[in-house]
Amino acid sequence: MAAFAQPRDRSATIGLRFDYLAPAPAGAAICYPFLLRAFHAMVGTQAATPSPLAIVAATLILIVAFFVPFLALALAGRPDANPGARRLAYAAGTTPTLFVLLGVVQALIHSPLPDELVWSVLWLVIAIWSQTAGHPAATMRPTVGRWRIVHGMTAALLSLFVTFHLANHLFGLIGPEPHAAVMKIGRVVYRSGVGEPLLVAAMLFQIGTGLFLAWRWSAAPQRFHRTFQVASGAYLSLYILGHMNSVFIYARTFLGIPTDWNFAIGAPTGLIHDAWNIRLLPHYALGVFFVLSHLASGFRVVLIAHGVNGGAANRLWGAGVAASAVISAAIIAGMCGVRVR
């Protein structure tokens, strides 16, 4: 009878059960396209001359947009998050590249619905799924078999193409003509009848094994370096998939246009002053940053496995991440019109 006379306060129990940070990644992802829209409202078209205040506001908005995947990465590293919340955070870390993929698919199917509407509904569905579907927890070192080793070996081979491809884009700082000249040399190999199918097959293999490894590792909380490696790998998997869709299906098949410098920078309007193209700026910048820092993460694992001191390996990783950011900024600067003579 005492239990009826003094009802139990269930609010504390409910509060413990509900993870208020769990939906935060989805909320940040939903805000992302509206941040880009706000940026465009500040800078306007090429014909417009924004005021200094508008430039400052646009810069701050773009910084916040870039912060979205890193917020998701931080939330993915929470030790008390359940597997569903953790996987939602990893998914939100792919926001910039996933939004580009969505936009291209929308164009391919001639969707009458605004990208922002489809995007918001998509993330609401993902958020609900993450909290209702069964996500059994796993150990911090899940069984991944030899897939991790094979994935790393394929990545080492693909790093040759990545190195050339990014070096090619750095020539954009000199101008479109040097970029095109270097690309013409490279395409002799990676656009050949043998080279292109092998490259595509290797990329698809990396996507498949990368998503498999990300799914397995995301079942349990990981330390920072592993979390970063999983998050960057998830981003790259969708980036590569979206990039191949844009090149092979959208550009070559749907539009019938060359995938040259003008295609990459969204000419004639460019990356900054176009309401659609602005999404390409974070997409490209983080693509470059994550591909290089993901390779640095893999190299760190190899070093530690071969007896290198953890502190030294971490310092080398940090230097690699810093270099990744510098190279990414340089490539994006060239794509936005900065020239070094």
XYZ file of C-alpha atoms in Angstrom:
341
model
C 0.000 0.000 0.000
C 2.896 2.338 0.672
C 3.822 2.089 -2.966
C 0.419 3.516 -3.897
C 0.602 6.199 -1.236
C 3.996 7.402 -2.473
C 4.218 6.986 -6.266
C 7.709 6.412 -7.592
C 9.342 9.202 -9.547
C 9.909 7.628 -12.964
C 11.480 10.686 -14.557
C 14.961 9.733 -13.399
C 14.595 6.236 -14.785
C 13.285 7.524 -18.104
C 16.082 10.076 -18.263
C 18.644 7.344 -17.831
C 17.098 5.287 -20.581
C 16.802 8.034 -23.170
C 20.034 9.241 -24.729
C 19.412 12.891 -25.512
C 22.563 13.119 -27.631
C 21.586 10.168 -29.817
C 19.488 12.171 -32.343
C 21.960 15.077 -32.445
C 23.877 13.789 -35.514
C 20.652 13.507 -37.509
C 19.650 17.003 -36.425
C 23.001 18.383 -37.543
C 22.716 16.561 -40.867
C 19.225 17.970 -41.453
C 20.536 21.490 -40.823
C 23.412 21.060 -43.293
C 21.665 21.946 -46.596
C 20.011 24.942 -44.966
C 23.433 26.183 -43.876
C 24.572 25.976 -47.495
C 21.447 27.817 -48.597
C 22.170 30.530 -46.024
C 25.740 30.776 -47.332
C 24.469 31.312 -50.867
C 22.042 33.954 -49.641
C 25.013 35.827 -48.173
C 27.376 35.658 -51.172
C 24.820 35.734 -53.993
C 25.707 35.148 -57.633
C 28.871 36.149 -59.480
C 27.184 39.377 -60.537
C 26.600 40.403 -56.928
C 29.163 42.093 -54.702
C 28.595 41.040 -51.091
C 29.294 43.490 -48.307
C 32.135 42.868 -45.829
C 29.564 41.917 -43.202
C 27.974 39.419 -45.601
C 31.389 37.905 -46.320
C 32.069 37.466 -42.604
C 28.635 35.933 -42.066
C 29.084 33.599 -45.043
C 32.480 32.487 -43.748
C 31.062 31.676 -40.326
C 28.160 29.769 -41.878
C 30.535 27.718 -44.018
C 32.683 26.927 -40.978
C 29.596 25.636 -39.172
C 28.709 23.516 -42.218
C 32.213 22.022 -42.217
C 31.813 21.339 -38.500
C 28.836 18.989 -39.037
C 30.827 15.826 -39.910
C 33.342 16.505 -37.138
C 30.540 16.897 -34.617
C 29.242 13.540 -35.806
C 32.720 12.051 -35.422
C 32.911 13.307 -31.839
C 29.499 11.829 -31.042
C 30.500 8.520 -32.630
C 33.294 8.286 -30.082
C 31.030 8.499 -27.034
C 31.678 5.415 -24.876
C 28.110 5.365 -23.521
C 26.335 5.512 -26.900
C 24.386 2.456 -27.962
C 25.306 0.834 -31.305
C 22.367 2.449 -33.100
C 23.304 5.935 -31.927
C 26.935 5.310 -32.810
C 26.079 4.157 -36.320
C 23.810 7.159 -36.768
C 26.754 9.385 -35.857
C 29.047 7.622 -38.324
C 26.381 8.020 -41.008
C 26.040 11.729 -40.243
C 29.788 12.044 -40.695
C 29.208 11.419 -44.401
C 26.759 14.338 -44.671
C 28.645 16.515 -47.215
C 29.270 13.728 -49.701
C 25.887 12.073 -49.155
C 24.136 15.369 -49.910
C 25.983 15.591 -53.233
C 25.052 11.997 -54.058
C 21.421 12.749 -53.270
C 21.451 15.820 -55.502
C 22.877 13.903 -58.452
C 20.361 11.074 -58.028
C 17.564 13.638 -57.805
C 18.712 15.097 -61.123
C 19.000 11.674 -62.747
C 15.419 10.716 -61.883
C 14.046 14.214 -62.605
C 12.616 14.425 -59.112
C 10.153 17.295 -58.632
C 10.812 17.303 -54.891
C 13.315 19.754 -53.380
C 16.570 18.184 -52.244
C 16.098 19.619 -48.761
C 12.722 17.926 -48.348
C 13.964 14.513 -49.454
C 17.078 14.977 -47.333
C 15.139 15.822 -44.179
C 12.776 12.880 -44.569
C 15.718 10.573 -45.240
C 17.444 11.575 -42.013
C 14.282 11.297 -39.972
C 13.892 7.736 -41.243
C 17.545 6.930 -40.510
C 17.271 8.420 -37.021
C 14.147 6.405 -36.211
C 15.734 3.238 -37.587
C 18.877 3.766 -35.537
C 16.874 3.736 -32.315
C 14.339 1.034 -33.143
C 16.253 -1.587 -35.124
C 18.230 -4.236 -33.308
C 21.915 -3.341 -33.042
C 23.604 -6.010 -30.922
C 26.695 -4.780 -29.157
C 30.059 -6.328 -29.909
C 33.515 -6.384 -28.401
C 35.913 -3.512 -29.014
C 37.848 -5.775 -31.380
C 35.199 -7.475 -33.525
C 36.044 -10.390 -35.754
C 36.832 -9.026 -39.203
C 38.906 -11.931 -40.468
C 41.439 -11.094 -43.126
C 39.253 -8.401 -44.662
C 41.150 -5.697 -42.812
C 44.456 -6.888 -44.263
C 43.098 -7.265 -47.795
C 41.433 -3.856 -47.544
C 44.742 -2.331 -46.512
C 46.675 -4.027 -49.302
C 44.215 -2.791 -51.921
C 44.393 0.682 -50.398
C 48.183 0.619 -50.728
C 47.862 -0.114 -54.449
C 45.162 2.503 -54.956
C 47.295 5.070 -53.151
C 49.400 5.260 -56.324
C 46.359 6.492 -58.253
C 45.299 8.751 -55.381
C 48.752 10.349 -55.247
C 48.734 11.094 -58.963
C 45.118 12.277 -58.934
C 45.652 14.730 -56.087
C 48.953 15.939 -57.537
C 47.076 16.525 -60.783
C 44.541 18.681 -58.937
C 47.325 20.686 -57.317
C 48.273 21.813 -60.822
C 44.965 23.657 -60.766
C 46.767 26.282 -58.688
C 48.756 27.077 -61.828
C 45.753 26.979 -64.129
C 43.295 24.782 -66.033
C 45.728 24.184 -68.899
C 48.520 22.613 -66.791
C 45.875 20.575 -64.984
C 44.532 19.290 -68.303
C 48.032 18.495 -69.592
C 48.907 16.385 -66.553
C 45.507 14.686 -66.601
C 45.993 13.756 -70.254
C 49.184 11.910 -69.333
C 47.515 10.021 -66.499
C 44.489 9.056 -68.551
C 46.718 7.066 -70.863
C 46.824 4.554 -68.002
C 43.658 4.926 -65.921
C 41.348 5.547 -68.882
C 42.766 2.673 -70.931
C 40.757 -0.411 -71.822
C 42.531 -2.374 -69.098
C 43.308 0.320 -66.552
C 39.820 1.754 -66.125
C 37.980 -1.546 -65.453
C 40.676 -2.585 -62.981
C 40.508 0.779 -61.236
C 36.717 0.669 -60.997
C 36.790 -2.912 -59.697
C 39.370 -1.992 -57.057
C 37.324 1.025 -55.982
C 34.145 -1.033 -55.698
C 36.046 -3.607 -53.656
C 37.247 -0.863 -51.314
C 33.708 0.445 -50.927
C 32.353 -2.995 -50.066
C 35.098 -4.003 -47.666
C 35.241 -0.522 -46.169
C 31.540 -0.463 -45.340
C 31.759 -4.003 -43.973
C 34.630 -3.058 -41.675
C 32.909 0.171 -40.628
C 29.749 -1.735 -39.727
C 31.650 -4.274 -37.649
C 33.820 -1.729 -35.853
C 30.853 0.567 -35.163
C 29.096 -2.075 -33.068
C 31.184 -1.096 -30.034
C 32.869 2.075 -28.768
C 36.401 2.578 -30.030
C 39.286 4.778 -29.050
C 39.837 8.055 -30.850
C 42.199 6.891 -33.596
C 40.030 3.911 -34.487
C 36.911 6.087 -34.455
C 38.590 8.536 -36.818
C 39.680 5.709 -39.098
C 36.166 4.244 -39.242
C 34.541 7.648 -39.794
C 36.954 8.666 -42.551
C 36.536 5.263 -44.190
C 32.752 5.570 -44.152
C 33.007 9.019 -45.737
C 35.343 7.728 -48.439
C 33.098 4.772 -49.261
C 30.198 7.080 -50.078
C 32.485 9.658 -51.678
C 33.927 7.120 -54.115
C 30.485 5.713 -54.873
C 29.082 9.182 -55.502
C 32.099 10.246 -57.536
C 31.816 7.243 -59.839
C 28.090 7.859 -60.189
C 28.750 11.491 -61.132
C 31.454 10.591 -63.651
C 30.199 7.421 -65.299
C 26.429 7.832 -65.107
C 25.622 11.528 -64.722
C 28.353 13.158 -66.833
C 29.275 10.556 -69.433
C 25.904 8.843 -69.905
C 23.194 11.275 -68.798
C 24.708 14.584 -69.940
C 27.268 13.318 -72.449
C 29.902 15.830 -71.340
C 33.630 15.441 -70.630
C 34.722 15.094 -67.010
C 37.351 17.790 -67.227
C 38.292 20.837 -65.163
C 35.079 22.675 -66.029
C 33.017 19.726 -64.849
C 34.946 19.531 -61.581
C 34.562 23.215 -60.692
C 30.954 23.537 -61.826
C 31.721 26.011 -64.607
C 30.640 28.562 -65.590
C 29.243 29.631 -62.208
C 31.920 27.927 -60.090
C 31.765 26.404 -56.634
C 31.064 29.460 -54.493
C 28.401 31.504 -56.274
C 25.998 28.769 -57.326
C 23.201 27.543 -55.060
C 23.735 23.904 -56.096
C 27.495 23.879 -56.609
C 28.323 25.161 -53.133
C 27.662 21.658 -51.834
C 30.660 20.501 -53.875
C 33.075 22.619 -51.852
C 32.827 20.701 -48.536
C 32.343 17.487 -50.514
C 35.670 17.903 -52.337
C 37.588 19.428 -49.439
C 36.675 16.691 -46.989
C 37.128 14.032 -49.658
C 40.767 15.039 -50.085
C 41.281 15.458 -46.353
C 39.755 12.115 -45.427
C 41.427 10.061 -48.155
C 44.869 11.229 -47.051
C 44.182 11.094 -43.320
C 42.578 7.658 -43.720
C 45.766 6.440 -45.368
C 47.694 8.004 -42.487
C 45.461 6.112 -40.050
C 46.158 2.839 -41.805
C 49.884 3.572 -41.840
C 49.738 4.222 -38.097
C 48.202 0.786 -37.518
C 50.913 -0.847 -39.629
C 53.660 0.974 -37.725
C 52.321 -0.103 -34.339
C 51.881 -3.684 -35.567
C 55.569 -3.702 -36.511
C 56.757 -2.560 -33.112
C 56.927 1.207 -33.521
C 56.279 3.101 -30.296
C 52.657 4.232 -30.008
C 53.602 7.814 -29.221
C 55.850 8.067 -32.261
C 53.182 6.503 -34.474
C 50.614 8.974 -33.160
C 52.905 11.913 -33.874
C 53.444 10.714 -37.425
C 49.686 10.310 -37.766
C 49.162 13.863 -36.527
C 51.671 15.173 -39.056
C 49.868 13.235 -41.779
C 46.509 14.703 -40.773
C 47.969 18.221 -40.760
C 49.481 17.656 -44.210
C 46.116 16.324 -45.396
C 44.428 19.555 -44.327
C 47.045 21.688 -46.094
C 46.794 19.715 -49.346
C 43.006 19.809 -49.201
C 43.014 23.579 -48.715
C 45.459 24.031 -51.601
C 43.374 21.953 -54.004
C 40.151 23.724 -53.064
C 41.857 27.101 -53.418
C 42.844 26.194 -56.966
C 39.323 25.019 -57.760
C 37.965 28.327 -56.452
C 40.211 30.404 -58.707
C 43.367 30.999 -56.661
C 46.466 30.937 -58.884
C 50.162 30.603 -58.079
C 52.464 31.893 -60.776
